[in-house]
Amino acid sequence: MRKRRPNYFAGFGSLVWLLVVGLPLYVMLIATFQSRPDYAANGPLAFPGHFTLDNYIKDLDSGFAQYFFNTVVVTVCVVGIVVLLVPPLAYTIVRSRGRVTTTVFRLFLLGLAIPSQAVIVPMFFVISEAGLYDNLIGVILPTAAFAMPVCALILTGVMRDITPDLYEAMTMDGASPRRVFFQLVLPLSRSGISTIVVFSALQAWNGFLFPLVLTQSAETKVITLGLYDFQTEHGVDTPGLLAAVVLSMLPVLIVYLFARRALVQGLMGVGGK
Amino acid sequence: MTRTATFSAADGTFDKADSSGIGAGRPGFLWAAPATLFFALFAIVPLIMVAVLSFARWDGLSNPEFAGLDNWKLLFDDPVMIKSLWLSVLLTVLGVLVQTPLSILLGVWAAGHQRNRAVLSAIYFVPMLLSVAAVSVLWRAVLDPNFGVPAQATWLFGDGNLFGTQAGAIGVLVFVSTWQFTPLHTLIYQGAARAVPRVLYQAAQIDGAGTVRQFFHITLPQLRNSIITSMILMVVGGLTTFDTVLILTQGGPGSDTTISAYYMYQKAFKSFDYGSASAIALLLVLVSTLISLVVVRLSGYDKMRSTMEGL
């Protein structure tokens, strides 16, 4: 076995990075529990004298509850579309070796390279023409489409790891593609599917550009856009603004605590080796 | 996800079975059709429209007019555009230079198996969870010249207005992207570092090589593929940065942080010059596609190899 010597340099470096990651998060949390005058007087680093939840209550009253709800709607619908469409796609890519499928796979690989900014101009007109401007559906459709390439990549990776013997055994028994999909592929890809759920949810929850360009009224505003507007309109209310940031990340943080493994594994798969 | 080592061999036999005629029970294209149509409609069709619009003059109201190469000529005569390209490249290169060594060191460190490393890596990951919008808003508040940290630490930040100079604003942008995206790259290196065969280290240890030599002579060369993948992700991400600039600097001071993606947004939705905006957009797609094709080739992904191999 390899003898372990403590590496003080690495240990020190990792603690420095902990500080870099942790300090801003600390500043953020501390600020949200103070009143505005307290924050201005104490400065961002001081521990607050008395805690208050007013910033959160104020944010929720001033529209963030609505933005929150909209974001949930967008996220749930995007995840729904992705989970409905991507598993059969990945199944085909892995199992059918026809030329069409290869082309389709290359199309999705190309999709990885298309930045959403690049298509935002035509998207604006397509969505407007379809009568979906300033409508959550208009945000959901492109967001789902742009989450698909990475999800397809993650899921094909997972489905490829199912041993071919299993497919062969089922095929020998005369199982149809449909039965193979529902009785073999889906149950064995559960971990991959949870990864794409988490991944597409994260994409949808944190989406910014599509809502920015495709919606305008308060009724269709999502959280990220709410944050942006809050900053441009009441930039001086730092505690209120940071409370909104905390609200925006709360559900993601909860999901992370429960689905950490799926998320981390899925992202590792994207990196490749 | 656990059967990884035997996969390539298994894949070989699988191909043989295929050519010997067991094609029954395989899904047809119809299975992929809904996803493909959906994706084509919302990603590929707009992409084609961008290409067409880049050769048109259009204010979004009247009918688009064919303009030949006018948009492209104008772009390359436009000093702000030239500057924005240069800034995009500068920000990307700085990002790669800062994030690569940092995430390699953190990733290799986190690949160790002690419990404290698992806990720390879990904390390191948190910035990844925040949206770019939230991260930008957070840092804008933390670095606020009057109420933020710089006002408290004047010994470090001088007058504290980091957003007032080009160097300051670019520094902030690079720092904020590093803060947010290092976790992703750390994760890539962590996975790869775990896959480095133990035998190599044992052999090196017998030869008396220390930690530093092991790092440079074993770990780094073994991480080569991951370094390529990670850098390309950084380049594509860097070239298409948008939200960070919109929220943190609005392209300022002046046009000192107006990168191409942001300039495109301004052209389209502030000056309503959709033709020029489309030309910039197409340029971004071309560059990022080119880079991604390189990744696909280098990583061998299109050869349908398992990505879980060795992870």
Coordinates of C-alpha atoms in Angstrom, one line a residue:
Chain A
M1 CA 0.0 0.0 0.0
R2 CA 1.0 3.6 -0.6
K3 CA 2.3 5.2 2.5
R4 CA 0.4 8.4 3.3
R5 CA 2.3 11.4 4.4
P6 CA 0.4 14.5 5.3
N7 CA 0.7 17.1 2.5
Y8 CA 0.6 20.4 4.4
F9 CA 0.8 22.5 1.3
A10 CA -2.3 20.9 -0.2
G11 CA -4.2 21.0 3.1
F12 CA -3.5 24.7 3.5
G13 CA -4.5 25.4 -0.1
S14 CA -7.8 23.6 0.4
L15 CA -8.6 25.6 3.5
V16 CA -7.8 28.8 1.6
W17 CA -10.3 27.7 -1.1
L18 CA -12.8 26.9 1.6
L19 CA -12.5 30.6 2.7
V20 CA -12.9 31.8 -0.9
V21 CA -16.1 29.8 -1.3
G22 CA -17.4 30.3 2.2
L23 CA -16.8 33.9 2.9
P24 CA -19.2 35.3 0.3
L25 CA -21.8 32.8 1.4
Y26 CA -21.3 33.9 5.0
V27 CA -21.6 37.6 4.0
M28 CA -24.8 36.8 2.1
L29 CA -26.4 34.9 4.9
I30 CA -25.5 37.3 7.6
A31 CA -26.7 40.3 5.6
T32 CA -30.2 38.8 5.0
F33 CA -30.9 38.6 8.8
Q34 CA -30.2 42.3 9.4
S35 CA -32.2 45.4 8.9
R36 CA -31.0 47.8 6.2
P37 CA -29.6 50.4 8.7
D38 CA -27.9 47.7 10.7
Y39 CA -26.2 46.3 7.6
A40 CA -25.0 49.8 6.6
A41 CA -23.7 50.5 10.1
N42 CA -22.1 47.2 10.8
G43 CA -20.6 46.5 7.4
P44 CA -20.8 43.2 5.6
L45 CA -18.4 41.2 7.8
A46 CA -19.8 41.9 11.2
F47 CA -22.0 39.4 13.0
P48 CA -25.4 41.0 13.4
G49 CA -26.7 42.2 16.8
H50 CA -30.3 41.2 16.3
F51 CA -31.7 38.8 13.8
T52 CA -34.8 39.6 11.7
L53 CA -36.7 37.7 9.0
D54 CA -38.2 40.9 7.6
N55 CA -36.1 40.8 4.5
Y56 CA -37.5 37.5 3.5
I57 CA -41.1 38.4 4.3
K58 CA -40.7 41.7 2.4
D59 CA -39.3 39.9 -0.7
L60 CA -42.1 37.3 -0.6
D61 CA -44.7 40.1 -0.3
S62 CA -43.2 42.1 -3.2
G63 CA -43.7 39.5 -5.9
F64 CA -41.1 36.9 -5.2
A65 CA -43.8 34.4 -4.2
Q66 CA -45.2 34.8 -7.7
Y67 CA -41.8 34.5 -9.3
F68 CA -41.1 31.5 -7.2
F69 CA -44.3 29.9 -8.4
N70 CA -43.5 30.7 -12.0
T71 CA -40.1 29.2 -11.7
V72 CA -41.6 26.0 -10.2
V73 CA -44.0 25.8 -13.1
V74 CA -41.2 26.2 -15.7
T75 CA -39.0 23.7 -13.9
V76 CA -41.6 21.0 -13.5
C77 CA -42.7 21.3 -17.2
V78 CA -39.1 21.3 -18.5
V79 CA -38.3 18.2 -16.5
G80 CA -41.5 16.6 -17.7
I81 CA -40.6 17.2 -21.3
V82 CA -37.0 16.1 -20.9
V83 CA -38.0 12.9 -19.0
L84 CA -40.6 12.0 -21.6
L85 CA -38.5 12.6 -24.7
V86 CA -34.9 11.9 -23.8
P87 CA -35.0 8.2 -22.6
P88 CA -36.5 6.8 -25.8
L89 CA -34.0 9.0 -27.7
A90 CA -31.0 7.6 -25.7
Y91 CA -32.4 4.1 -26.1
T92 CA -32.5 4.5 -29.9
I93 CA -29.0 6.0 -30.0
V94 CA -27.5 3.1 -28.0
R95 CA -29.4 0.2 -29.6
S96 CA -30.1 1.1 -33.2
R97 CA -27.0 1.3 -35.3
G98 CA -28.7 2.8 -38.5
R99 CA -27.3 5.8 -40.3
V100 CA -30.2 8.0 -39.3
T101 CA -29.6 7.4 -35.7
T102 CA -25.9 8.2 -36.0
T103 CA -26.9 11.5 -37.8
V104 CA -29.4 12.2 -35.0
F105 CA -26.7 11.6 -32.4
R106 CA -24.4 14.0 -34.2
L107 CA -27.1 16.6 -34.3
F108 CA -27.4 16.4 -30.5
L109 CA -23.7 16.6 -30.2
L110 CA -23.7 19.7 -32.3
G111 CA -26.4 21.0 -30.0
L112 CA -23.9 20.9 -27.2
A113 CA -22.0 23.6 -29.0
I114 CA -24.9 25.9 -29.7
P115 CA -24.9 28.7 -27.1
S116 CA -28.4 29.8 -26.3
Q117 CA -27.5 33.5 -27.0
A118 CA -26.8 32.5 -30.5
V119 CA -30.4 31.6 -31.3
I120 CA -32.0 34.2 -29.1
V121 CA -32.9 36.6 -32.0
P122 CA -34.9 34.1 -34.1
M123 CA -36.2 32.5 -30.9
F124 CA -37.7 35.8 -30.0
F125 CA -39.5 36.0 -33.4
V126 CA -40.6 32.3 -33.4
I127 CA -42.1 32.6 -30.0
S128 CA -43.7 35.9 -30.8
E129 CA -45.2 34.5 -34.1
A130 CA -46.5 31.5 -32.2
G131 CA -48.3 33.9 -29.8
L132 CA -46.3 32.7 -26.9
Y133 CA -44.4 35.9 -26.0
D134 CA -44.7 36.8 -22.4
N135 CA -46.2 33.3 -21.7
L136 CA -44.5 30.7 -19.6
I137 CA -44.9 28.1 -22.3
G138 CA -42.7 30.3 -24.5
V139 CA -39.9 30.0 -21.9
I140 CA -40.5 26.3 -21.2
L141 CA -40.1 25.0 -24.8
P142 CA -36.7 26.5 -25.7
T143 CA -35.4 25.8 -22.2
A144 CA -36.3 22.1 -22.5
A145 CA -34.8 22.0 -26.0
F146 CA -31.5 23.4 -24.8
A147 CA -31.4 21.0 -21.8
M148 CA -31.8 18.0 -24.2
P149 CA -28.3 17.6 -25.6
V150 CA -26.5 17.2 -22.3
C151 CA -29.3 15.0 -21.0
A152 CA -29.0 12.8 -24.1
L153 CA -25.3 12.6 -23.6
I154 CA -25.6 11.6 -19.9
L155 CA -28.3 9.0 -20.5
T156 CA -26.6 7.4 -23.6
G157 CA -23.5 7.0 -21.4
V158 CA -25.6 5.2 -18.7
M159 CA -27.6 3.0 -21.2
R160 CA -24.4 2.0 -22.9
D161 CA -23.2 0.5 -19.6
I162 CA -26.1 -2.0 -19.7
T163 CA -24.5 -5.3 -20.7
P164 CA -25.4 -6.4 -24.2
D165 CA -26.1 -10.0 -22.9
L166 CA -29.2 -8.7 -21.2
Y167 CA -30.5 -7.2 -24.4
E168 CA -29.7 -10.4 -26.3
A169 CA -31.4 -12.6 -23.7
M170 CA -34.6 -10.6 -23.9
T171 CA -34.4 -10.5 -27.7
M172 CA -34.0 -14.2 -27.9
D173 CA -37.2 -14.5 -25.9
G174 CA -38.8 -12.5 -28.6
A175 CA -39.3 -9.3 -26.6
S176 CA -40.4 -6.3 -28.7
P177 CA -38.3 -3.0 -28.5
R178 CA -41.1 -1.6 -26.3
R179 CA -40.9 -4.4 -23.8
V180 CA -37.1 -4.2 -23.7
F181 CA -37.4 -0.5 -23.1
F182 CA -39.9 -0.7 -20.3
Q183 CA -38.7 -3.9 -18.6
L184 CA -34.9 -3.7 -19.1
V185 CA -33.7 -0.3 -20.1
L186 CA -35.8 2.0 -17.9
P187 CA -35.3 0.1 -14.6
L188 CA -31.5 -0.2 -15.2
S189 CA -31.2 3.5 -16.1
R190 CA -32.9 4.8 -13.0
S191 CA -29.7 6.5 -11.7
G192 CA -29.2 8.2 -15.1
I193 CA -32.7 9.3 -15.2
S194 CA -32.5 10.9 -11.8
T195 CA -29.3 12.6 -13.0
I196 CA -31.1 14.2 -16.0
V197 CA -34.0 15.1 -13.8
V198 CA -31.7 17.0 -11.4
F199 CA -29.7 18.4 -14.3
S200 CA -32.6 19.7 -16.3
A201 CA -34.3 21.0 -13.2
L202 CA -31.1 23.0 -12.4
Q203 CA -31.0 24.4 -15.9
A204 CA -34.6 25.4 -15.8
W205 CA -34.5 26.8 -12.3
N206 CA -31.4 28.9 -13.1
G207 CA -32.4 29.9 -16.6
F208 CA -31.9 33.6 -17.4
L209 CA -31.6 34.5 -21.0
F210 CA -34.8 33.0 -22.3
P211 CA -37.0 34.6 -19.6
L212 CA -35.1 37.9 -20.1
V213 CA -35.9 38.1 -23.8
L214 CA -39.2 36.1 -24.0
T215 CA -41.2 37.6 -21.1
Q216 CA -41.9 41.0 -19.8
S217 CA -44.7 41.3 -17.2
A218 CA -44.6 40.6 -13.5
E219 CA -47.1 37.7 -13.9
T220 CA -44.6 35.7 -16.0
K221 CA -41.4 36.7 -14.2
V222 CA -39.1 34.0 -13.0
I223 CA -36.8 34.3 -10.0
T224 CA -33.5 34.9 -11.8
L225 CA -35.2 37.8 -13.7
G226 CA -36.7 39.0 -10.4
L227 CA -33.2 39.2 -9.0
Y228 CA -31.9 41.1 -11.9
D229 CA -34.8 43.6 -11.8
F230 CA -34.5 43.9 -8.0
Q231 CA -30.9 44.9 -8.4
T232 CA -31.6 47.5 -11.1
E233 CA -34.5 49.0 -9.3
H234 CA -33.6 48.8 -5.6
G235 CA -29.9 48.1 -5.8
V236 CA -29.2 49.9 -2.5
D237 CA -31.4 47.4 -0.5
T238 CA -28.6 44.9 -0.1
P239 CA -30.1 42.8 2.7
G240 CA -33.4 42.5 0.7
L241 CA -31.5 41.7 -2.5
L242 CA -29.4 39.0 -0.8
A243 CA -32.5 37.5 0.9
A244 CA -33.9 37.1 -2.6
V245 CA -30.7 35.4 -3.7
V246 CA -31.0 33.0 -0.7
L247 CA -34.7 32.3 -1.6
S248 CA -33.7 31.6 -5.2
M249 CA -31.1 28.9 -4.2
L250 CA -33.0 27.3 -1.3
P251 CA -34.9 24.6 -3.3
V252 CA -31.7 23.8 -5.3
L253 CA -29.8 23.4 -2.0
I254 CA -32.4 21.1 -0.7
V255 CA -32.4 19.0 -3.8
Y256 CA -28.6 19.0 -3.6
L257 CA -28.6 17.6 -0.1
F258 CA -30.8 14.7 -1.2
A259 CA -29.6 14.1 -4.8
R260 CA -25.9 15.0 -4.4
R261 CA -24.7 11.7 -5.6
A262 CA -26.8 11.7 -8.8
L263 CA -25.9 15.2 -9.7
V264 CA -22.2 14.8 -9.1
Q265 CA -22.0 11.5 -10.9
G266 CA -23.9 12.9 -13.9
L267 CA -21.6 15.8 -14.2
M268 CA -18.5 13.6 -13.9
G269 CA -19.9 11.7 -16.8
V270 CA -20.0 14.9 -18.9
G271 CA -16.4 15.5 -18.3
G272 CA -15.2 12.4 -20.0
K273 CA -11.8 10.8 -19.6
Chain B
M1 CA -23.0 2.4 -13.7
T2 CA -20.9 -0.2 -11.9
R3 CA -20.1 -2.5 -14.8
T4 CA -17.4 -0.4 -16.4
A5 CA -14.1 -2.2 -16.9
T6 CA -15.6 -5.0 -19.0
F7 CA -17.5 -2.7 -21.2
S8 CA -15.2 -2.2 -24.2
A9 CA -14.8 -5.9 -24.6
A10 CA -18.5 -6.4 -24.2
D11 CA -19.1 -3.8 -26.8
G12 CA -16.9 -5.7 -29.2
T13 CA -18.9 -8.9 -28.9
F14 CA -22.0 -6.9 -29.2
D15 CA -21.0 -5.5 -32.6
K16 CA -20.2 -9.0 -33.8
A17 CA -23.7 -10.2 -32.8
D18 CA -25.2 -7.3 -34.6
S19 CA -23.4 -8.1 -37.9
S20 CA -24.3 -11.7 -37.7
G21 CA -28.0 -10.9 -38.0
I22 CA -29.5 -10.4 -34.6
G23 CA -31.2 -7.2 -35.5
A24 CA -34.7 -8.0 -34.1
G25 CA -35.9 -6.3 -31.1
R26 CA -34.0 -3.1 -31.9
P27 CA -35.9 0.2 -31.7
G28 CA -36.5 2.0 -35.0
F29 CA -36.0 5.7 -35.6
L30 CA -39.6 6.4 -34.5
W31 CA -38.4 6.1 -30.9
A32 CA -36.1 9.0 -31.4
A33 CA -38.4 11.1 -33.6
P34 CA -40.3 13.1 -30.9
A35 CA -37.1 14.3 -29.2
T36 CA -35.4 15.0 -32.6
L37 CA -38.3 17.0 -33.9
F38 CA -38.6 19.0 -30.7
F39 CA -34.9 19.7 -30.6
A40 CA -34.8 20.6 -34.3
L41 CA -37.8 23.0 -34.0
F42 CA -36.3 24.9 -31.1
A43 CA -32.6 24.7 -31.7
I44 CA -31.7 23.8 -35.2
V45 CA -34.4 25.9 -37.0
P46 CA -33.5 29.0 -35.1
L47 CA -29.9 28.3 -35.9
I48 CA -30.6 28.2 -39.6
M49 CA -32.6 31.4 -39.3
V50 CA -29.6 33.1 -37.6
A51 CA -27.5 32.1 -40.6
V52 CA -30.0 33.6 -43.0
L53 CA -30.6 36.7 -41.0
S54 CA -26.9 37.5 -40.8
F55 CA -27.1 38.3 -44.5
A56 CA -30.2 40.5 -44.1
R57 CA -31.0 44.0 -43.0
W58 CA -33.9 43.9 -40.5
D59 CA -35.3 46.1 -37.8
G60 CA -37.8 43.5 -36.7
L61 CA -40.8 45.5 -38.0
S62 CA -40.5 45.8 -41.8
N63 CA -39.7 42.9 -44.0
P64 CA -36.1 41.7 -43.9
E65 CA -34.0 42.8 -46.9
F66 CA -31.2 40.8 -48.4
A67 CA -28.0 42.7 -47.7
G68 CA -25.3 40.4 -48.8
L69 CA -22.1 40.7 -46.8
D70 CA -23.0 44.2 -45.5
N71 CA -23.5 43.1 -41.8
W72 CA -20.2 41.3 -41.9
K73 CA -18.3 44.2 -43.4
L74 CA -19.9 46.6 -40.9
L75 CA -19.0 44.3 -38.1
F76 CA -15.3 44.2 -39.0
D77 CA -15.2 48.0 -39.5
D78 CA -16.8 48.5 -36.1
P79 CA -14.2 49.4 -33.5
V80 CA -16.5 48.3 -30.6
M81 CA -17.0 44.9 -32.3
I82 CA -13.3 44.4 -32.8
K83 CA -12.8 45.4 -29.1
S84 CA -15.6 43.0 -28.0
L85 CA -14.0 40.1 -29.8
W86 CA -10.6 40.9 -28.2
L87 CA -12.3 41.2 -24.8
S88 CA -14.1 37.9 -25.2
V89 CA -10.8 36.2 -26.0
L90 CA -9.0 38.0 -23.2
L91 CA -11.6 37.0 -20.6
T92 CA -11.6 33.4 -21.9
V93 CA -7.8 33.1 -21.8
L94 CA -7.6 34.7 -18.3
G95 CA -10.3 32.3 -17.2
V96 CA -8.5 29.2 -18.5
L97 CA -5.2 30.4 -17.0
V98 CA -6.7 30.9 -13.6
Q99 CA -9.1 28.0 -13.4
T100 CA -7.0 25.2 -14.9
P101 CA -4.2 25.0 -12.3
L102 CA -6.7 25.8 -9.5
S103 CA -9.1 23.1 -10.4
I104 CA -6.4 20.5 -11.2
L105 CA -4.9 21.0 -7.7
L106 CA -8.3 21.0 -6.0
G107 CA -9.5 18.0 -8.0
V108 CA -6.4 15.9 -7.4
W109 CA -6.6 16.8 -3.7
A110 CA -10.3 16.0 -3.5
A111 CA -9.7 12.6 -5.2
G112 CA -8.2 11.4 -1.9
H113 CA -10.5 9.3 0.2
Q114 CA -10.3 10.8 3.7
R115 CA -13.6 11.9 5.1
N116 CA -12.7 15.6 5.5
R117 CA -12.1 15.8 1.8
A118 CA -15.6 14.5 1.0
V119 CA -17.1 17.1 3.3
L120 CA -15.0 19.9 1.9
S121 CA -15.7 18.9 -1.7
A122 CA -19.4 19.0 -0.9
I123 CA -19.0 22.6 0.3
Y124 CA -16.9 23.5 -2.6
F125 CA -19.7 22.5 -4.9
V126 CA -22.2 25.0 -3.6
P127 CA -21.3 27.9 -6.0
M128 CA -22.3 25.6 -8.9
L129 CA -25.8 25.4 -7.6
L130 CA -26.5 29.1 -7.7
S131 CA -27.6 30.6 -11.0
V132 CA -25.2 32.9 -12.8
A133 CA -27.7 35.6 -12.1
A134 CA -27.7 34.9 -8.4
V135 CA -23.9 34.7 -8.3
S136 CA -23.5 38.0 -10.1
V137 CA -26.0 39.7 -7.9
L138 CA -24.2 38.3 -4.8
W139 CA -20.8 39.5 -5.9
R140 CA -22.2 42.8 -7.0
A141 CA -23.4 43.2 -3.4
V142 CA -20.3 41.9 -1.7
L143 CA -18.0 44.1 -3.8
D144 CA -20.2 47.2 -3.6
P145 CA -17.9 50.2 -3.3
N146 CA -19.9 51.8 -0.5
F147 CA -21.5 49.0 1.5
G148 CA -19.5 45.9 0.5
V149 CA -16.3 44.3 1.6
P150 CA -13.9 46.7 -0.3
A151 CA -15.1 49.6 1.9
Q152 CA -14.0 47.5 4.9
A153 CA -10.7 46.5 3.5
T154 CA -9.3 49.6 1.9
W155 CA -5.8 48.3 2.6
L156 CA -6.5 45.7 -0.1
F157 CA -8.9 47.4 -2.5
G158 CA -7.7 51.0 -2.5
D159 CA -10.7 53.3 -3.1
G160 CA -12.8 50.2 -3.4
N161 CA -14.5 50.9 -6.7
L162 CA -13.5 47.8 -8.6
F163 CA -16.0 48.5 -11.3
G164 CA -14.6 51.9 -12.2
T165 CA -11.5 50.8 -14.1
Q166 CA -11.2 48.3 -17.0
A167 CA -8.5 46.2 -15.1
G168 CA -10.7 46.1 -12.0
A169 CA -13.9 45.2 -13.9
I170 CA -12.1 42.4 -15.9
G171 CA -10.5 41.2 -12.7
V172 CA -14.0 40.9 -11.1
L173 CA -15.4 39.1 -14.1
V174 CA -12.6 36.6 -14.1
F175 CA -12.8 36.1 -10.4
V176 CA -16.5 35.6 -10.3
S177 CA -16.5 33.0 -13.1
T178 CA -13.7 31.2 -11.4
W179 CA -15.7 31.2 -8.1
Q180 CA -18.7 29.8 -9.9
F181 CA -17.2 27.3 -12.3
T182 CA -14.1 25.9 -10.6
P183 CA -16.3 23.3 -8.8
L184 CA -17.4 21.8 -12.2
H185 CA -13.8 21.5 -13.4
T186 CA -12.6 20.3 -10.0
L187 CA -15.2 17.5 -10.3
I188 CA -13.9 16.5 -13.8
Y189 CA -10.3 16.3 -12.4
Q190 CA -11.4 14.5 -9.3
G191 CA -13.0 11.8 -11.3
A192 CA -10.0 11.5 -13.6
A193 CA -7.5 11.5 -10.8
R194 CA -9.3 8.6 -9.1
A195 CA -9.0 6.6 -12.3
V196 CA -5.2 6.9 -12.3
P197 CA -3.8 3.3 -11.7
R198 CA -2.4 3.0 -8.2
V199 CA 0.4 0.8 -9.5
L200 CA 2.0 3.8 -11.1
Y201 CA 2.3 5.6 -7.7
Q202 CA 3.6 2.4 -6.1
A203 CA 6.3 2.0 -8.7
A204 CA 7.3 5.7 -8.3
Q205 CA 7.4 5.3 -4.5
I206 CA 9.8 2.3 -4.8
D207 CA 11.9 4.5 -7.0
G208 CA 11.9 7.1 -4.2
A209 CA 9.9 9.8 -6.0
G210 CA 8.3 12.4 -3.7
T211 CA 4.8 13.8 -3.8
V212 CA 5.8 16.7 -6.1
R213 CA 7.6 14.5 -8.6
Q214 CA 4.7 12.1 -8.6
F215 CA 2.3 14.9 -9.3
F216 CA 4.3 16.2 -12.3
H217 CA 5.4 12.8 -13.7
I218 CA 2.3 10.7 -13.1
T219 CA -0.8 12.6 -12.2
L220 CA -0.5 15.4 -14.8
P221 CA 0.3 13.2 -17.8
Q222 CA -2.5 10.9 -16.8
L223 CA -4.9 13.8 -16.7
R224 CA -4.1 14.9 -20.2
N225 CA -7.5 14.0 -21.7
S226 CA -9.4 15.6 -18.9
I227 CA -7.4 18.8 -19.2
I228 CA -8.3 19.0 -22.9
T229 CA -12.0 18.4 -22.1
S230 CA -12.1 20.9 -19.3
M231 CA -10.2 23.6 -21.2
I232 CA -12.6 23.3 -24.1
L233 CA -15.6 23.6 -21.8
M234 CA -13.9 26.7 -20.3
V235 CA -13.3 28.2 -23.8
V236 CA -16.9 27.6 -25.0
G237 CA -18.3 28.8 -21.7
G238 CA -16.0 31.8 -21.7
L239 CA -16.7 32.9 -25.2
T240 CA -20.5 32.8 -24.5
T241 CA -20.5 34.5 -21.1
F242 CA -23.4 36.8 -21.0
D243 CA -25.4 37.1 -17.7
T244 CA -22.3 37.9 -15.7
V245 CA -21.5 40.9 -17.8
L246 CA -25.1 42.1 -18.0
I247 CA -25.5 42.1 -14.2
L248 CA -22.0 42.9 -12.9
T249 CA -20.7 45.6 -15.3
Q250 CA -23.3 46.3 -18.0
G251 CA -20.4 46.2 -20.4
G252 CA -18.8 49.1 -18.6
P253 CA -16.9 51.2 -17.7
G254 CA -17.6 52.6 -21.2
S255 CA -17.4 49.6 -23.5
D256 CA -14.4 48.2 -21.5
T257 CA -16.2 44.9 -20.7
T258 CA -18.5 44.8 -23.7
I259 CA -17.8 41.2 -24.8
S260 CA -19.2 39.8 -28.1
A261 CA -22.2 38.0 -26.6
Y262 CA -23.2 41.1 -24.7
Y263 CA -22.7 43.3 -27.8
M264 CA -24.9 41.0 -29.7
Y265 CA -27.7 41.4 -27.1
Q266 CA -27.3 45.2 -27.3
K267 CA -27.4 45.2 -31.1
A268 CA -30.6 43.1 -31.1
F269 CA -32.6 44.3 -28.2
K270 CA -31.3 47.8 -27.7
S271 CA -30.5 49.0 -31.2
F272 CA -33.0 46.6 -33.0
D273 CA -30.3 45.8 -35.6
Y274 CA -31.2 42.1 -35.9
G275 CA -29.0 41.6 -39.0
S276 CA -25.8 42.6 -37.3
A277 CA -26.8 40.8 -34.1
S278 CA -27.3 37.6 -36.1
A279 CA -23.9 37.9 -37.7
I280 CA -22.3 38.1 -34.3
A281 CA -24.4 35.2 -33.1
L282 CA -23.3 33.1 -36.1
L283 CA -19.7 34.0 -35.4
L284 CA -20.1 32.7 -31.8
V285 CA -21.7 29.5 -33.0
L286 CA -19.0 28.9 -35.6
V287 CA -16.2 29.3 -33.0
S288 CA -17.9 27.2 -30.3
T289 CA -18.8 24.5 -32.8
L290 CA -15.3 24.3 -34.1
I291 CA -14.0 23.9 -30.6
S292 CA -16.6 21.3 -29.7
L293 CA -15.8 19.3 -32.8
V294 CA -12.3 19.2 -31.6
V295 CA -13.5 17.9 -28.2
V296 CA -15.6 15.2 -29.8
R297 CA -12.7 14.1 -31.9
L298 CA -10.2 14.1 -29.1
S299 CA -12.4 12.4 -26.6
G300 CA -13.6 9.8 -29.1
Y301 CA -17.2 10.3 -27.9
D302 CA -18.8 10.0 -31.3
K303 CA -17.2 6.6 -31.6
M304 CA -19.8 5.6 -29.0
R305 CA -17.4 4.7 -26.3
S306 CA -18.6 4.6 -22.8
T307 CA -17.9 7.8 -20.9
M308 CA -18.0 5.9 -17.6
E309 CA -14.9 4.0 -18.7
G310 CA -12.4 4.3 -15.9
L311 CA -14.4 6.8 -13.9

